[in-house]
Tab-separated table of C-alpha atoms in Angstrom:
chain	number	residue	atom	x	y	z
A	1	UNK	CA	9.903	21.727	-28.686
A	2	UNK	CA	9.742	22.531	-25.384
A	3	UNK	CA	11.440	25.291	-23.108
A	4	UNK	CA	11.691	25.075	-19.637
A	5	UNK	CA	13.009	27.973	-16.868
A	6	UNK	CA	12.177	27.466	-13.343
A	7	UNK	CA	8.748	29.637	-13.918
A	8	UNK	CA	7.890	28.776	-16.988
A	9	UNK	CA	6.721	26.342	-19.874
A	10	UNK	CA	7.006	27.480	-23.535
A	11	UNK	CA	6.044	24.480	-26.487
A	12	UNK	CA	6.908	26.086	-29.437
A	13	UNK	CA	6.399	24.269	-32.945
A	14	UNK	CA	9.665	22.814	-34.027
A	15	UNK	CA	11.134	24.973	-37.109
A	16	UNK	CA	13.833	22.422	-38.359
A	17	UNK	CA	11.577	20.658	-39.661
A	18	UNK	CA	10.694	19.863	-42.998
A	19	UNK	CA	7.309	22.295	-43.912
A	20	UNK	CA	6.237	19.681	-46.959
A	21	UNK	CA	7.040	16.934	-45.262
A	22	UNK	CA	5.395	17.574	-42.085
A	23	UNK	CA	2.527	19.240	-44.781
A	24	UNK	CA	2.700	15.863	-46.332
A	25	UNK	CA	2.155	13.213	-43.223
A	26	UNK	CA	-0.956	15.627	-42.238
A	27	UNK	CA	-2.870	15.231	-44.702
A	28	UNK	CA	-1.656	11.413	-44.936
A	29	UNK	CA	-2.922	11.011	-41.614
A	30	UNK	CA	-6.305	13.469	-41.856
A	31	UNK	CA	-7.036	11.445	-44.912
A	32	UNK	CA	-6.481	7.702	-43.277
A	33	UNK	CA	-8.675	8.923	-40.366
A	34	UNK	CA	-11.411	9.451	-42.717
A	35	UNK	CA	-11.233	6.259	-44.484
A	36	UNK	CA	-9.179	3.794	-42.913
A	37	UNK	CA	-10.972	2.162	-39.568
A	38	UNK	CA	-7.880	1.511	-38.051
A	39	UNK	CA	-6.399	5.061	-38.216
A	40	UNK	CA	-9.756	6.228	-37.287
A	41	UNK	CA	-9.981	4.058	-34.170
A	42	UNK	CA	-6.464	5.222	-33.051
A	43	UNK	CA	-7.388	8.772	-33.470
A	44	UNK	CA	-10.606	8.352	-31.557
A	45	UNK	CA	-8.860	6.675	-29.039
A	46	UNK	CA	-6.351	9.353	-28.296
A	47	UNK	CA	-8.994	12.171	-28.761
A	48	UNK	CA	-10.889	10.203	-25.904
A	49	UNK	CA	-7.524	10.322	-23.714
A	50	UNK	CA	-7.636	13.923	-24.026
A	51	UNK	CA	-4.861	14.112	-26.847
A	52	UNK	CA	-5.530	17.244	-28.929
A	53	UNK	CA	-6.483	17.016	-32.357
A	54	UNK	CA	-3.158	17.710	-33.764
A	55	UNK	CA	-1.510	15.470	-31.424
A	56	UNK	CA	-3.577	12.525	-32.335
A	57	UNK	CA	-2.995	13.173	-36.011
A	58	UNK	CA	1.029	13.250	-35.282
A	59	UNK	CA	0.498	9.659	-33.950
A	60	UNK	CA	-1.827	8.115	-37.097
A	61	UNK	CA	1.103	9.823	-39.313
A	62	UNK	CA	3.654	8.105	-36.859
A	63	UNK	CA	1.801	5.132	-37.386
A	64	UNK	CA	1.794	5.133	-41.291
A	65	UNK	CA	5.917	5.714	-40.884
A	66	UNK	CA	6.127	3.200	-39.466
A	67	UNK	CA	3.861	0.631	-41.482
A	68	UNK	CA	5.321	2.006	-44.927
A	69	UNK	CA	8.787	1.793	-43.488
A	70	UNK	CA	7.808	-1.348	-42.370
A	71	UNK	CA	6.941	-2.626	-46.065
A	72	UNK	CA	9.655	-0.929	-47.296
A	73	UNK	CA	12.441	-3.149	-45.284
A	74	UNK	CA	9.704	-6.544	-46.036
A	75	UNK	CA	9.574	-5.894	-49.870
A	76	UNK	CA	5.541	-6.204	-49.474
A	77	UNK	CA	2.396	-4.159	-50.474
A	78	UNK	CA	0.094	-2.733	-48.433
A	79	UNK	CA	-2.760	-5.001	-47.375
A	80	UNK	CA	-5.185	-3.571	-44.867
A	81	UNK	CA	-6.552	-6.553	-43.873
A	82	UNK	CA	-3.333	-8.368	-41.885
A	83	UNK	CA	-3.508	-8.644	-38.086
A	84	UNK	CA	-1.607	-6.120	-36.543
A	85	UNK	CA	1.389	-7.180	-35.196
A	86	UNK	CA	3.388	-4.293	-34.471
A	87	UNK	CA	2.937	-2.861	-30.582
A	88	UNK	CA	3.719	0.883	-30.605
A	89	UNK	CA	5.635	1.870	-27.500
A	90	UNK	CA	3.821	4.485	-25.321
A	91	UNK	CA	5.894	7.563	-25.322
């Protein structure tokens, strides 16, 4: 979350979130980094953009939403292997 006045910048964690949720997607993400290429190429590649290393992990757990949502909706399992065929709009 970020405040704003016309001297200052404040980003302040958000505290309406969920704690074990957002607990949760961490170490969902910090675990697919280690062992899925994939994750571990996205992360890389925002770490090399100058993303921080919680920032980049926000993104890989993003990223898993959005696949497991994603299989959730298709009725199918998981396979690592597929093409990737979703494009992730650039925030």
């Amino acid at each position: 979350m970020t405040k704003r006045s016309g001297k200052s910048k404040i980003v302040l964690l958000r505290q309406a979130a969920h704690v074990r949720l957002r607990n949760a997607v961490y170490y969902w993400a910090r675990t697919a980094v280690h062992h899925d290429p994939r994750s571990r190429a996205k992360y890389a590649a925002l770490r090399a953009r100058g993303h921080g290393h919680g920032r980049a992990l926000r993104s890989v757990g993003d990223r898993l939403i959005t696949i497991g949502g994603a299989m959730l909706e298709s009725g199918t399992l998981f396979n690592p292997n597929l093409p990737a065929k979703i494009s992730y709009p650039r925030p």
